[in-house]
PDB file of C-alpha atoms in Angstrom:
ATOM      1  CA  MET S   1    -100.055  41.568  24.609  1.00 58.00           C
ATOM      2  CA  THR S   2    -102.089  39.874  21.931  1.00 80.00           C
ATOM      3  CA  LEU S   3    -101.397  41.191  18.456  1.00 84.00           C
ATOM      4  CA  PRO S   4    -104.314  42.019  16.188  1.00 86.00           C
ATOM      5  CA  ASP S   5    -104.602  39.513  13.326  1.00 88.00           C
ATOM      6  CA  GLU S   6    -103.918  42.268  10.811  1.00 89.00           C
ATOM      7  CA  CYS S   7    -100.460  42.921  12.319  1.00 93.00           C
ATOM      8  CA  VAL S   8     -99.225  39.378  12.982  1.00 94.00           C
ATOM      9  CA  GLY S   9     -97.610  38.978   9.550  1.00 94.00           C
ATOM     10  CA  LEU S  10     -95.739  42.255   9.889  1.00 94.00           C
ATOM     11  CA  SER S  11     -94.548  41.226  13.340  1.00 93.00           C
ATOM     12  CA  ARG S  12     -93.187  37.947  11.993  1.00 95.00           C
ATOM     13  CA  ASP S  13     -91.470  39.714   9.097  1.00 94.00           C
ATOM     14  CA  MET S  14     -89.843  42.164  11.499  1.00 92.00           C
ATOM     15  CA  GLU S  15     -88.668  39.368  13.808  1.00 92.00           C
ATOM     16  CA  ASP S  16     -87.239  37.465  10.828  1.00 94.00           C
ATOM     17  CA  CYS S  17     -85.402  40.582   9.669  1.00 93.00           C
ATOM     18  CA  ILE S  18     -83.916  41.109  13.130  1.00 90.00           C
ATOM     19  CA  ILE S  19     -82.797  37.476  13.321  1.00 93.00           C
ATOM     20  CA  LYS S  20     -81.350  37.614   9.811  1.00 94.00           C
ATOM     21  CA  ASN S  21     -79.478  40.896  10.299  1.00 92.00           C
ATOM     22  CA  GLY S  22     -78.547  40.477  13.954  1.00 89.00           C
ATOM     23  CA  LEU S  23     -78.153  43.203  16.523  1.00 83.00           C
ATOM     24  CA  PHE S  24     -75.713  45.177  14.388  1.00 86.00           C
ATOM     25  CA  GLY S  25     -78.121  45.185  11.439  1.00 84.00           C
ATOM     26  CA  ARG S  26     -80.916  46.275  13.714  1.00 80.00           C
ATOM     27  CA  VAL S  27     -78.830  49.131  15.119  1.00 84.00           C
ATOM     28  CA  MET S  28     -77.856  50.186  11.592  1.00 91.00           C
ATOM     29  CA  GLY S  29     -81.536  50.384  10.575  1.00 91.00           C
ATOM     30  CA  SER S  30     -81.846  47.344   8.327  1.00 92.00           C
ATOM     31  CA  CYS S  31     -85.363  46.640   9.576  1.00 92.00           C
ATOM     32  CA  VAL S  32     -86.675  50.188  10.020  1.00 94.00           C
ATOM     33  CA  HIS S  33     -89.092  49.941   7.079  1.00 94.00           C
ATOM     34  CA  LEU S  34     -90.754  46.882   8.651  1.00 93.00           C
ATOM     35  CA  LYS S  35     -90.828  48.504  12.084  1.00 93.00           C
ATOM     36  CA  GLU S  36     -92.572  51.584  10.704  1.00 96.00           C
ATOM     37  CA  ARG S  37     -95.192  49.488   8.891  1.00 96.00           C
ATOM     38  CA  PHE S  38     -95.785  47.401  12.034  1.00 95.00           C
ATOM     39  CA  GLU S  39     -96.184  50.491  14.223  1.00 95.00           C
ATOM     40  CA  ALA S  40     -98.590  52.059  11.707  1.00 96.00           C
ATOM     41  CA  CYS S  41    -100.659  48.874  11.737  1.00 95.00           C
ATOM     42  CA  MET S  42    -100.748  48.863  15.529  1.00 95.00           C
ATOM     43  CA  ARG S  43    -101.803  52.533  15.624  1.00 96.00           C
ATOM     44  CA  VAL S  44    -104.718  51.836  13.276  1.00 96.00           C
ATOM     45  CA  GLN S  45    -105.839  48.815  15.267  1.00 94.00           C
ATOM     46  CA  THR S  46    -105.507  50.651  18.589  1.00 94.00           C
ATOM     47  CA  GLU S  47    -107.630  53.526  17.297  1.00 96.00           C
ATOM     48  CA  ARG S  48    -110.257  51.085  15.989  1.00 95.00           C
ATOM     49  CA  LYS S  49    -110.411  49.375  19.385  1.00 94.00           C
ATOM     50  CA  ARG S  50    -110.622  52.757  21.144  1.00 97.00           C
ATOM     51  CA  GLU S  51    -113.611  53.731  18.986  1.00 97.00           C
ATOM     52  CA  GLU S  52    -115.360  50.422  19.722  1.00 96.00           C
ATOM     53  CA  ASN S  53    -114.819  50.903  23.463  1.00 97.00           C
ATOM     54  CA  ARG S  54    -116.076  54.497  23.308  1.00 98.00           C
ATOM     55  CA  ALA S  55    -119.256  53.434  21.486  1.00 98.00           C
ATOM     56  CA  ARG S  56    -119.868  50.628  24.012  1.00 98.00           C
ATOM     57  CA  ALA S  57    -119.377  53.033  26.942  1.00 97.00           C
ATOM     58  CA  GLN S  58    -121.750  55.603  25.447  1.00 97.00           C
ATOM     59  CA  ALA S  59    -124.402  52.920  24.938  1.00 97.00           C
ATOM     60  CA  ALA S  60    -124.006  51.775  28.550  1.00 96.00           C
ATOM     61  CA  LYS S  61    -124.329  55.357  29.823  1.00 94.00           C
ATOM     62  CA  LYS S  62    -127.460  55.893  27.738  1.00 93.00           C
ATOM     63  CA  ARG S  63    -128.978  52.631  28.972  1.00 94.00           C
ATOM     64  CA  TRP S  64    -128.200  53.614  32.574  1.00 92.00           C
ATOM     65  CA  ASP S  65    -129.790  57.045  32.118  1.00 91.00           C
ATOM     66  CA  ASP S  66    -132.875  55.506  30.483  1.00 91.00           C
ATOM     67  CA  LEU S  67    -133.318  53.001  33.318  1.00 91.00           C
ATOM     68  CA  ASN S  68    -132.903  55.723  35.943  1.00 90.00           C
ATOM     69  CA  ARG S  69    -135.411  57.947  34.144  1.00 89.00           C
ATOM     70  CA  GLU S  70    -137.930  55.061  34.050  1.00 90.00           C
ATOM     71  CA  LEU S  71    -137.504  54.574  37.804  1.00 89.00           C
ATOM     72  CA  GLY S  72    -137.814  58.297  38.421  1.00 86.00           C
ATOM     73  CA  ILE S  73    -134.335  58.558  39.897  1.00 85.00           C
ATOM     74  CA  GLY S  74    -133.047  61.122  37.425  1.00 70.00           C
ATOM     75  CA  GLU S  75    -129.843  61.169  35.465  1.00 66.00           C
ATOM     76  CA  ARG S  76    -126.449  60.113  36.735  1.00 65.00           C
ATOM     77  CA  SER S  77    -124.207  62.881  37.992  1.00 65.00           C
ATOM     78  CA  LYS S  78    -121.797  64.148  35.381  1.00 62.00           C
TER      79      LYS S  78
END
């Protein structure tokens, strides 16, 4: 998976923390604050991407309906 540019720095910081603290430190929660920030960043970016995809799909549906109406075919089945 390709990370959004906004989250790359947080990902690196989290990886560095895990390397620095080792598995035991990770299990004990030494890097939880970085993990939470990274996950929050990913949620925001995922939602942004979802909204972009939804807008693109709605535009494509409208264009399809307009073309069908011009040809006298009618609207797509819903």
